[in-house]
mmCIF file of C-alpha atoms and ligand atoms in Angstrom:
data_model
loop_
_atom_site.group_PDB
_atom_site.id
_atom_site.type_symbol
_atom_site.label_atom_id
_atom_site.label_comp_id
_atom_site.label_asym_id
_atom_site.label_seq_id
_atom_site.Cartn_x
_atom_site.Cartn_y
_atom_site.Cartn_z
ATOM 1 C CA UNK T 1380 115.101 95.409 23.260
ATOM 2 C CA UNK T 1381 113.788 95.331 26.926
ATOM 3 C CA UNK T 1382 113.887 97.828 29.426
ATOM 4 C CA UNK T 1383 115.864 97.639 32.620
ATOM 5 C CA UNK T 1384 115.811 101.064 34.152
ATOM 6 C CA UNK T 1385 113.012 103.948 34.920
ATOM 7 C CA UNK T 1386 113.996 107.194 36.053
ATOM 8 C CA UNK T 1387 114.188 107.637 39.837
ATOM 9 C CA UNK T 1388 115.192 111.094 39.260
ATOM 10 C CA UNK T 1389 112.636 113.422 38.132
ATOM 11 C CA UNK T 1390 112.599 117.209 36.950
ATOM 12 C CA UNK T 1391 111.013 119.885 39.427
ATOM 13 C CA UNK T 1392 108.432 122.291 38.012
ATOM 14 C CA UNK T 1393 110.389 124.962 36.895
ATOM 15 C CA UNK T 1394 112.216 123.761 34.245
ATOM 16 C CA UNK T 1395 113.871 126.192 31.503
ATOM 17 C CA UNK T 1396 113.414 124.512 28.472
ATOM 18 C CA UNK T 1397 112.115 121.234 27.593
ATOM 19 C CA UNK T 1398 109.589 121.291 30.046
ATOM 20 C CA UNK T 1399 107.155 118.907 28.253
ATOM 21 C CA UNK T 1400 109.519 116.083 27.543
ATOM 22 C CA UNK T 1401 110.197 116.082 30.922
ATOM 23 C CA UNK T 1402 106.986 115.900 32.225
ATOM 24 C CA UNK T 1403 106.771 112.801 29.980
ATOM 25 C CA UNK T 1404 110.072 111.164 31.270
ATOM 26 C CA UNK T 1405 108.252 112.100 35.147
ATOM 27 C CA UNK T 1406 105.110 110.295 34.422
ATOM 28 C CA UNK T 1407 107.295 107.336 32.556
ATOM 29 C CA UNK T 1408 109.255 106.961 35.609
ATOM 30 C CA UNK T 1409 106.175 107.147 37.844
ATOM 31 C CA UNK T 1410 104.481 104.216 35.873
ATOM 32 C CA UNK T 1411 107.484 102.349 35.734
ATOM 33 C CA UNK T 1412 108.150 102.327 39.772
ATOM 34 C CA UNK T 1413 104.102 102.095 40.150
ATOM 35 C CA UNK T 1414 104.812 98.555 38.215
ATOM 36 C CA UNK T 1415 108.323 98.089 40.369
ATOM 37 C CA UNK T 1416 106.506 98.538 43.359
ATOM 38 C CA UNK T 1417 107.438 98.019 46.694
ATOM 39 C CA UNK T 1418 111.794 98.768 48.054
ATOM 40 C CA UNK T 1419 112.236 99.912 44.624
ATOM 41 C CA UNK T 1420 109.250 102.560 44.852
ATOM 42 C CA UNK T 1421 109.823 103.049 48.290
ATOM 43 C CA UNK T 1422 113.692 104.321 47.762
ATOM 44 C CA UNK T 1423 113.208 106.381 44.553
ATOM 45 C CA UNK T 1424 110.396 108.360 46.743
ATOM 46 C CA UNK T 1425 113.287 109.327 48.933
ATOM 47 C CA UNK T 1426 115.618 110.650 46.393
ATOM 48 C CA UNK T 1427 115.469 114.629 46.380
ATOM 49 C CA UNK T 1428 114.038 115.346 42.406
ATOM 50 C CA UNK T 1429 117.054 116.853 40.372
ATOM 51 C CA UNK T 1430 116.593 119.361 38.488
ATOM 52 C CA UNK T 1431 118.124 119.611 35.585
ATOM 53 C CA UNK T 1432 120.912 122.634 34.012
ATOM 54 C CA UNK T 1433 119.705 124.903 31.255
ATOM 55 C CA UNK T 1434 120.426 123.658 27.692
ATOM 56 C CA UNK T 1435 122.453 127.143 27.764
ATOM 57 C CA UNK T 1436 124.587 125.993 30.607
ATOM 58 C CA UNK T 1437 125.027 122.441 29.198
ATOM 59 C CA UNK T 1438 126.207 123.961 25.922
ATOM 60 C CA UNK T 1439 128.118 126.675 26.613
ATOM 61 C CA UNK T 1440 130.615 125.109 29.581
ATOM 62 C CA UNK T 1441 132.415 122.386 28.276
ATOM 63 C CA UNK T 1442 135.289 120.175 28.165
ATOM 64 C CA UNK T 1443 136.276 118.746 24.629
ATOM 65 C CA UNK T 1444 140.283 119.485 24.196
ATOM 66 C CA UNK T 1445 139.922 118.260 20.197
ATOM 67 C CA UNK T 1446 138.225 121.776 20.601
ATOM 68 C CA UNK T 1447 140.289 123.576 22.862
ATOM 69 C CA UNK T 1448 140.923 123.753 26.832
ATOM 70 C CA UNK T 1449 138.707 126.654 27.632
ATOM 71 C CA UNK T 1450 135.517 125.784 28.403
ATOM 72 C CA UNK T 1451 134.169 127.708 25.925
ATOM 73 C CA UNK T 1452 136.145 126.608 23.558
ATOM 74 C CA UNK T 1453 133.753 123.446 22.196
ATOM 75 C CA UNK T 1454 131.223 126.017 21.704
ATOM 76 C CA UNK T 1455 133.079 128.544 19.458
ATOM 77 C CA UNK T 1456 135.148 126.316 17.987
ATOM 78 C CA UNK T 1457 132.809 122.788 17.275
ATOM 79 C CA UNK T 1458 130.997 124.539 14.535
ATOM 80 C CA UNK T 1459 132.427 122.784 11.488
ATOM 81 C CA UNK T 1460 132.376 119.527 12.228
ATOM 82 C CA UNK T 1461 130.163 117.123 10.086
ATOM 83 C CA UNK T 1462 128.375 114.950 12.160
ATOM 84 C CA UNK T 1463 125.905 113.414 9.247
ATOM 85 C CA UNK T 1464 126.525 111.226 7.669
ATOM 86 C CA UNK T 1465 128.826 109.497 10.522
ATOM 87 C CA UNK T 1466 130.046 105.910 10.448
ATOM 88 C CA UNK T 1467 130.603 104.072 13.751
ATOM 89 C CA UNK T 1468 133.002 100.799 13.566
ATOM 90 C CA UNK T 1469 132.256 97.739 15.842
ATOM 91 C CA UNK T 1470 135.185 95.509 16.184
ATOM 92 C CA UNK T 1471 137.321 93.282 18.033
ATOM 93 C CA UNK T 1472 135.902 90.311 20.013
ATOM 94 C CA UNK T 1473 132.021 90.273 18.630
ATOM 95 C CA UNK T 1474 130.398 87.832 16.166
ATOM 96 C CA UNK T 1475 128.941 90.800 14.071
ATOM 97 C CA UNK T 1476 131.418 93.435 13.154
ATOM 98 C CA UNK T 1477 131.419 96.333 10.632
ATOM 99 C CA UNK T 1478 131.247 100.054 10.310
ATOM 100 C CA UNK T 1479 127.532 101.527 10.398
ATOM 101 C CA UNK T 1480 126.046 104.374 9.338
ATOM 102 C CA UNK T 1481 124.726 105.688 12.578
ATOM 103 C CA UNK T 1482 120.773 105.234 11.231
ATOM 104 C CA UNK T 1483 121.585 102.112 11.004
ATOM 105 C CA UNK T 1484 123.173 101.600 14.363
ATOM 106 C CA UNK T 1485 120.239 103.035 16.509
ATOM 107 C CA UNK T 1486 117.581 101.840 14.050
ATOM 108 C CA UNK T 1487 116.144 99.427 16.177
ATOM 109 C CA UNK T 1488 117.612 100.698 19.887
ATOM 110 C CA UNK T 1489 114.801 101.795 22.391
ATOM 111 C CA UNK T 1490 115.659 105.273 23.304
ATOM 112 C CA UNK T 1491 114.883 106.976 25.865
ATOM 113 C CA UNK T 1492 115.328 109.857 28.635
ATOM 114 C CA UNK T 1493 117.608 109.763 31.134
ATOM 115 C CA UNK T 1494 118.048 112.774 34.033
ATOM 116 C CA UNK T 1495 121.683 112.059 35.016
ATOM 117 C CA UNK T 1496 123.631 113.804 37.454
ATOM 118 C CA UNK T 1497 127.086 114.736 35.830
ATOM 119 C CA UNK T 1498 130.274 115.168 38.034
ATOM 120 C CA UNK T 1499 133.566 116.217 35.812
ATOM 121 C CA UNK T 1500 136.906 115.454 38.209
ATOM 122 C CA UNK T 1501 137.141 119.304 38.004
ATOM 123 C CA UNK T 1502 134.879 119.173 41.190
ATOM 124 C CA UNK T 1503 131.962 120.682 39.154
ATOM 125 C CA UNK T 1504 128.585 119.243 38.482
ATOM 126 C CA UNK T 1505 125.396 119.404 36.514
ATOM 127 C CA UNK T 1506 122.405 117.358 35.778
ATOM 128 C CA UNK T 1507 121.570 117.029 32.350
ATOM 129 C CA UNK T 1508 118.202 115.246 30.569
ATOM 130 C CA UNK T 1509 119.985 113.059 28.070
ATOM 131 C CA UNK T 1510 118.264 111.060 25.245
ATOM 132 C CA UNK T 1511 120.071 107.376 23.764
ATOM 133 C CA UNK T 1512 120.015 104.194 24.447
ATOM 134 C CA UNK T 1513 121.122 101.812 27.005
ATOM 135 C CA UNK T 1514 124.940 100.686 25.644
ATOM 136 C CA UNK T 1515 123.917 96.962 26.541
ATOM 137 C CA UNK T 1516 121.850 96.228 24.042
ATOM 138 C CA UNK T 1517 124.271 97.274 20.727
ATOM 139 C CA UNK T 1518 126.753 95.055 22.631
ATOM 140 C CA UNK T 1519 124.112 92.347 22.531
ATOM 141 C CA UNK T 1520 123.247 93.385 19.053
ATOM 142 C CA UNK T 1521 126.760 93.066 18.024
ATOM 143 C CA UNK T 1522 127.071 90.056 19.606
ATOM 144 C CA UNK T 1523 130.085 90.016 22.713
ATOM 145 C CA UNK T 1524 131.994 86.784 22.308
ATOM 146 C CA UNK T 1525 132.903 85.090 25.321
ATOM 147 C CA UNK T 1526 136.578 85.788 26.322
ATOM 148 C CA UNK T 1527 136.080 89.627 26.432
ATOM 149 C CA UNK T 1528 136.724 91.717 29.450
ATOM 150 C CA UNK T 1529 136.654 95.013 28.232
ATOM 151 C CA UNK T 1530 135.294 97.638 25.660
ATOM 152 C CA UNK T 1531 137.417 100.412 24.370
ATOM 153 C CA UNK T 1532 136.044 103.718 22.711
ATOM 154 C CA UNK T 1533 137.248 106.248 20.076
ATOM 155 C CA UNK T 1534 136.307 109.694 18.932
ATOM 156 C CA UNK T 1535 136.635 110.931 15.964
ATOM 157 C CA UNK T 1536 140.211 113.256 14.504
ATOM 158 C CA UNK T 1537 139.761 116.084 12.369
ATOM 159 C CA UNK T 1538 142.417 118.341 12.479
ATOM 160 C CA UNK T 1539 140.682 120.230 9.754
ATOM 161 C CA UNK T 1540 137.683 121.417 11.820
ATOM 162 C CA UNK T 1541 139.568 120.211 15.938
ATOM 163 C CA UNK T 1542 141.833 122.895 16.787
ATOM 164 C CA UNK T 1543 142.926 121.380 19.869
ATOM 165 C CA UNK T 1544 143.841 118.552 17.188
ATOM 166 C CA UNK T 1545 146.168 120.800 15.210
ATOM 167 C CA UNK T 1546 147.479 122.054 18.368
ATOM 168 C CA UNK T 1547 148.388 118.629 19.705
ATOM 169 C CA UNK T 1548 147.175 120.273 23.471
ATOM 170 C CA UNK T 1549 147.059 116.543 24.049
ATOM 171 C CA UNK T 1550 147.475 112.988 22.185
ATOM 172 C CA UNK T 1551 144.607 112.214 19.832
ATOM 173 C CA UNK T 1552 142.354 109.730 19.628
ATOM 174 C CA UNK T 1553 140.729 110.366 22.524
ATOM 175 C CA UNK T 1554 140.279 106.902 23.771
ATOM 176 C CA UNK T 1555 138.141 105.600 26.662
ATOM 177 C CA UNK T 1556 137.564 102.469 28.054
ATOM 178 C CA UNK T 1557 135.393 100.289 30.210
ATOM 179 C CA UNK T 1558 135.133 96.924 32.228
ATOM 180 C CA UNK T 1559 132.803 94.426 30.175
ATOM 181 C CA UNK T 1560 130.447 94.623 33.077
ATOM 182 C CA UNK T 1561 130.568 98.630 33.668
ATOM 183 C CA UNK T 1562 129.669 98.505 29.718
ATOM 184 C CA UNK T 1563 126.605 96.269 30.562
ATOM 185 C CA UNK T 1564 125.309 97.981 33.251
ATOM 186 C CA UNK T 1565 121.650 99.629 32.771
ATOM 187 C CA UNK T 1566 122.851 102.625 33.672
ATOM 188 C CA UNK T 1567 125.334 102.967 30.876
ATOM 189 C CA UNK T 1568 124.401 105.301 28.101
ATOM 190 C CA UNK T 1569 125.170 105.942 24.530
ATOM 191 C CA UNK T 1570 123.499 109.661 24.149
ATOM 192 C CA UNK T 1571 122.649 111.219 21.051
ATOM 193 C CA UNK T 1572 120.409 114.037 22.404
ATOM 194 C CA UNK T 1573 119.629 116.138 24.629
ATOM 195 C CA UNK T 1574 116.105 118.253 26.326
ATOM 196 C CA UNK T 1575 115.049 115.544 23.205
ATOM 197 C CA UNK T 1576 117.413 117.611 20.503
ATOM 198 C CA UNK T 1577 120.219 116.539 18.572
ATOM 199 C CA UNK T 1578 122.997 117.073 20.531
ATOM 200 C CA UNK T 1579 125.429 120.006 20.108
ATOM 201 C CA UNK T 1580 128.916 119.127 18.948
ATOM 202 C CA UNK T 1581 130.127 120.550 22.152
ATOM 203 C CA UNK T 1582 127.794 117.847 23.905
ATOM 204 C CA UNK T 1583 129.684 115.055 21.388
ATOM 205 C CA UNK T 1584 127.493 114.973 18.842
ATOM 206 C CA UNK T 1585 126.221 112.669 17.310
ATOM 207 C CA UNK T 1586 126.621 110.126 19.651
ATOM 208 C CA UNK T 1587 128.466 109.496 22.945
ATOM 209 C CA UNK T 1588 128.649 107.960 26.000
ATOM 210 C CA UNK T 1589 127.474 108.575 29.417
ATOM 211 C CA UNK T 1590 128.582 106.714 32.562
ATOM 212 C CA UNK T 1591 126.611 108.621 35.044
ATOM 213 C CA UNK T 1592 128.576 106.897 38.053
ATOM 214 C CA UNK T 1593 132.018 108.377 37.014
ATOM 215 C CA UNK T 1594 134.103 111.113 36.467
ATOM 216 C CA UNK T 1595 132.786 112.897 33.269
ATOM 217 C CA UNK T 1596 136.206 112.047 31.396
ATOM 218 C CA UNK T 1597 135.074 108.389 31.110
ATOM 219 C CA UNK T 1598 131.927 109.641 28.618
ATOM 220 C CA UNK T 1599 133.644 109.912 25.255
ATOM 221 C CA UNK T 1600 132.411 112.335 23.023
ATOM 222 C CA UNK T 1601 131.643 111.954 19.213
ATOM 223 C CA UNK T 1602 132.541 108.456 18.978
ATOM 224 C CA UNK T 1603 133.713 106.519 15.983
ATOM 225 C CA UNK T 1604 135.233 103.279 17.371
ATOM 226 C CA UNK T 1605 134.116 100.541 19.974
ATOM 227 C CA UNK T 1606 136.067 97.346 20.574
ATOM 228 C CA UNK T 1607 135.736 94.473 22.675
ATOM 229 C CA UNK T 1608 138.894 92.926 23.703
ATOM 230 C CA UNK T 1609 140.303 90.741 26.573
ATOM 231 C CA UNK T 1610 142.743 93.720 27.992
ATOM 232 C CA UNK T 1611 141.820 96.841 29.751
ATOM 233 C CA UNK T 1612 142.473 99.308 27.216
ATOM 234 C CA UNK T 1613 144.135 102.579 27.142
ATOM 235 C CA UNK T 1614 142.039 105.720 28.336
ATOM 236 C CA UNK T 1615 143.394 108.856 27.856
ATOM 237 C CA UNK T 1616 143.376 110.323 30.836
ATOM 238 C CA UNK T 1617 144.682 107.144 32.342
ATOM 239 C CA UNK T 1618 147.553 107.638 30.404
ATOM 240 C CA UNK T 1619 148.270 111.028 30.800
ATOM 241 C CA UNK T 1620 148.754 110.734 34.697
ATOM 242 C CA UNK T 1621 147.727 107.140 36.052
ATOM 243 C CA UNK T 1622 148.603 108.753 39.732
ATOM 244 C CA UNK T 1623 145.433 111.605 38.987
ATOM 245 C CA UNK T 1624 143.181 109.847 36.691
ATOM 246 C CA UNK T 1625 142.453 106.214 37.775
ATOM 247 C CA UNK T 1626 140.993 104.215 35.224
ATOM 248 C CA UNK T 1627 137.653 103.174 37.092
ATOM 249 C CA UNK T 1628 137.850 106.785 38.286
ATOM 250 C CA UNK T 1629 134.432 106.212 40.045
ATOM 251 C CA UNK T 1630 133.181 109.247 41.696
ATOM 252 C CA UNK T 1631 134.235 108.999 45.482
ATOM 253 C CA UNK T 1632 134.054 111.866 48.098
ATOM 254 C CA UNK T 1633 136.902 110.248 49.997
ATOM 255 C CA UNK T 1634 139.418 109.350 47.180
ATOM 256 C CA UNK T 1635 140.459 112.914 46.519
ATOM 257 C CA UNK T 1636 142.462 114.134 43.462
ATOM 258 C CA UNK T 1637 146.152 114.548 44.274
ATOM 259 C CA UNK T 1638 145.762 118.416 43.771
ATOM 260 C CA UNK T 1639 142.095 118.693 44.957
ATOM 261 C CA UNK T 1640 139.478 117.386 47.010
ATOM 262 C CA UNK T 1641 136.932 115.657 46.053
ATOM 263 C CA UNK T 1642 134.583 116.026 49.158
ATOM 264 C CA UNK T 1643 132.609 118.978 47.527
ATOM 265 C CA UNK T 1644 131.307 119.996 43.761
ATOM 266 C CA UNK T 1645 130.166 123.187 42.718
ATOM 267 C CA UNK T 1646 127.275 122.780 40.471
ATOM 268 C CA UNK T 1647 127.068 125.013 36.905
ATOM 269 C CA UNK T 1648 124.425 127.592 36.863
ATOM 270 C CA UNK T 1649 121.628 128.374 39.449
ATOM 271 C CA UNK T 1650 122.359 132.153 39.571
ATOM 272 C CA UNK T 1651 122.241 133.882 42.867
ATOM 273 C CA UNK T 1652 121.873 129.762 44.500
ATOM 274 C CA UNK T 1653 124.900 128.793 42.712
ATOM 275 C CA UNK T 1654 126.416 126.617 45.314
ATOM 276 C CA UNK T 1655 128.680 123.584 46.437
ATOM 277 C CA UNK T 1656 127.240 120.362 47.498
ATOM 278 C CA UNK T 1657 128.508 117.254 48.976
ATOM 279 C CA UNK T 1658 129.900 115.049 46.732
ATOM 280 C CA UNK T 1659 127.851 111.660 46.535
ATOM 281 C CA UNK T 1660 129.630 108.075 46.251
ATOM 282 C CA UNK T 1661 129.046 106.814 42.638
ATOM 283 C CA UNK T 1662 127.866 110.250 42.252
ATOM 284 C CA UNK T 1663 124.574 109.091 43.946
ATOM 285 C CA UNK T 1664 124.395 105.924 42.255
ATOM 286 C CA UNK T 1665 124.839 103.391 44.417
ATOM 287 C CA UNK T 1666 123.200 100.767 42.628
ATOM 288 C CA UNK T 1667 126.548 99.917 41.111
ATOM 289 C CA UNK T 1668 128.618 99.188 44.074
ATOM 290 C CA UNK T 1669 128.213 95.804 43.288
ATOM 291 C CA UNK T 1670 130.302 96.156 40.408
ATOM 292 C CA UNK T 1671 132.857 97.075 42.692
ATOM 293 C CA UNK T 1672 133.114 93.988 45.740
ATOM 294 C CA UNK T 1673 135.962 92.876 46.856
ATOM 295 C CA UNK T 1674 138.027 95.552 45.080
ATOM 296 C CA UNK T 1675 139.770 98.578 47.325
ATOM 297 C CA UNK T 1676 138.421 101.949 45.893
ATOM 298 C CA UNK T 1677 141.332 103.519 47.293
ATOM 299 C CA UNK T 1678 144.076 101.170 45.317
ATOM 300 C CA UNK T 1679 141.779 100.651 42.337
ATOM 301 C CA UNK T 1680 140.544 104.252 41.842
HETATM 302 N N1 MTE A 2813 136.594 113.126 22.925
HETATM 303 C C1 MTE A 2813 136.496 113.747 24.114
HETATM 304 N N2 MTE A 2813 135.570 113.322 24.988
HETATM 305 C C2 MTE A 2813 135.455 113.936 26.195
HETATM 306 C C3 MTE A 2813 136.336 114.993 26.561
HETATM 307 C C4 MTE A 2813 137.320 115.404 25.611
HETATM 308 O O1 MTE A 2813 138.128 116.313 25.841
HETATM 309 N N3 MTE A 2813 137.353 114.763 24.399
HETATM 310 N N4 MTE A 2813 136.229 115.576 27.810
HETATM 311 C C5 MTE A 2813 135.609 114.754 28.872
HETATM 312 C C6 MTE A 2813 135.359 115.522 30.097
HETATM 313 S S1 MTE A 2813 136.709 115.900 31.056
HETATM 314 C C7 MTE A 2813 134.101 115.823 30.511
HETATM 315 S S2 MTE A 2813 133.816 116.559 32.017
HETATM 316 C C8 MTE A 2813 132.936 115.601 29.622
HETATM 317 C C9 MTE A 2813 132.193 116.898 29.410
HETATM 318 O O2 MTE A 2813 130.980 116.674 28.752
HETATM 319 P P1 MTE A 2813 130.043 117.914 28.437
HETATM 320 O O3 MTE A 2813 130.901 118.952 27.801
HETATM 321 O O4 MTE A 2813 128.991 117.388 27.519
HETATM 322 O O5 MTE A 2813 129.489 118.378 29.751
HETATM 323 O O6 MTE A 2813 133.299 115.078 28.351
HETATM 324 C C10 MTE A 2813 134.319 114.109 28.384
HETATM 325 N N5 MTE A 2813 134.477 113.518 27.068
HETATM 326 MO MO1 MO A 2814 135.853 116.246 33.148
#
C-alpha cells in the first residue's frame, strides 16, 4: 500500500516514555520531507515540534460513555472487555464485504506512527503518538463502489462488561460517520496502538479511528462496523443535539460551542506549565481545507 503522509510533527527530547520509537518516527519524517523537498520541507520546518502527553495522561483521562461519563471512568471500568479475538464487518456499498478477524484486516496494511494533536469539543487537548494505518487503503482494499458518499462506523455493545451500556447514560451503538472524501484523506487514521503498544481499552482498543482535524467525538472507539453508503449517516453526537455537535464538527476557533468557546484549549498534563493555548483551525491541519471549499463553516459546522 503506498505512503502518502510523513510526520511534520516531531517529538522534543524529553519524552516520558517511548522515547525510542519516537526518535524513529523523527528520523522517518526527516527522510521523508528530505525526499519531499522544497514548500513541503520548507513549511514542516516551521511547525513548532509537539510533544507528545504521557501514556499515563492518555490513559487515565478519557471519554468513552459505554464506560461511564467520568473521565476516569474508561480506565476503572474498561477492564473486562475482550478485545481478541475481535471481528470487524465491512458492508454496504463495496465489492468485497464480510466480517474479519482483525489479523486478517491489518494483515497486509502499512502501519505506522502518527504524532497527532487531539482536541475533544470539551476545549481540552493532547497530542498523542498513535500507531495504525491510513483508513484509505482498507477502503481501497474493500473495494468503494462508485455511488457512495459516505462511511458510517460502529463500536462494539456489551452491556455485560459497558456500564455506561447498562446504564443507558446515552443511546448505544455509538455510531460515527464521515464524508467519502474525509474517509480518504491521508490524514485519516484507523489506530490500534499507541507509544507502539496495544492500545488500552480506554484508548478503544483494538482498533479505532482518528480524525486528527476534528473534534475528538468523530474518532470512534473499539469499532466493529464500517459501511459505505450514499447518505450521511447518523453520528451520535449529531443526534443527540444537532444545534451543539455539527456533524463535520471540524475544529474551528471561531465557531464556538453554544455553551462554550472554542477560541482556547487547555491541554492535559504538563504539571506546573499546564496551560491554555489558542485553538488552531483544523486543529492545525490545514492541509484539509480543501475538503471544505465552497461550503460555510459557520452553517455547515
Ligand atoms: N465508542 C465511543 N467512542 C468515542 C467516545 C465514546 O464515548 N464512545 N468518546 C469520544 C470523545 S468525546 C473523545 S474526546 C475521544 C476520546 O479519546 P481518548 O479517550 O482516547 O482520548 O473518543 C471519542 N470516541
Ligand atoms: Mo470529546
Amino acid at each position: 500500500m503506498a505512503h502518502r503522509w510523513t510526520n511534520t510533527y516531531t517529538a522534543s527530547d524529553v519524552t516520558p516514555k517511548g522515547v525510542w520509537l519516537n526518535r524513529r518516527a523523527v528520523l522517518a519524517g526527516m527522510t521523508g520531507l528530505a525526499a519531499a523537498g522544497g514548500l513541503a520541507g520548507q513549511a514542516a520546518a516551521q511547525q513548532a515540534p509537539l510533544e507528545p502527553n504521557t501514556l499515563e495522561e492518555i490513559t487515565s483521562y478519557n471519554n468513552f460513555y459505554e464506560f461511564g461519563t467520568g473521565k476516569d471512568d474508561p480506565a476503572k471500568n474498561s477492564g473486562d472487555m475482550v478485545t481478541d479475538p475481535w471481528e470487524v464487518t465491512i458492508d454496504g456499498m463495496v465489492d468485497n464485504p464480510g466480517t474479519f478477524s482483525l489479523q486478517d484486516l491489518i494483515s497486509d496494511m502499512t502501519m505506522e506512527e502518527r504524532i497527532y494533536r487531539f482536541r475533544c469539543v470539551e476545549a481540552w487537548s493532547m497530542v498523542v503518538p498513535w500507531n495504525g494505518f491510513e483508513l484509505a487503503d482498507l477502503l481501497e482494499k474493500a473495494g468503494v463502489q462508485s455511488g457512495a458518499t459516505h462511511v458510517a462506523f460502529e463500536t462494539a455493545v456489551m452491556p455485560e462488561v459497558m456500564p455506561g451500556v447498562r446504564n443507558r447514560v446515552i443511546d448505544f451503538p455509538y455510531v460515527e460517520g464521515l464524508r467519502l472524501d474525509e474517509a480518504m484523506h491521508p490524514l485519516t487514521l484507523m489506530a490500534t496502538g499507541i507509544y507502539g503498544e496495544p492500545l488500552a481499552n480506554q484508548n478503544g482498543a483494538p482498533i479505532r479511528l482518528v480524525v486528527p482535524w476534528k473534534y475528538g467525538f468523530k474518532s470512534i472507539k473499539s469499532i466493529v462496523r464500517i459501511t459505505l453508503t450514499d447518505e450521511q449517516p447518523k453520528a451520535t453526537w449529531n443526534d443527540i443535539n444537532a444545534r451543539e455537535y455539527g456533524f463535520y464538527s471540524n475544529v474551528n476557533p471561531e465557531v464556538d460551542h453554544p455553551r462554550w468557546s472554542q477560541a482556547s484549549e487547555r491541554m492535559i498534563g504538563g504539571g506546573l506549565f499546564a496551560s491554555r493555548q489558542d485553538t488552531l483551525m483544523f486543529n492545525g491541519y490545514p492541509e484539509v481545507a480543501s475538503l471544505y471549499e465552497g461550503m460555510d463553516l459557520s452553517v455547515d459546522f
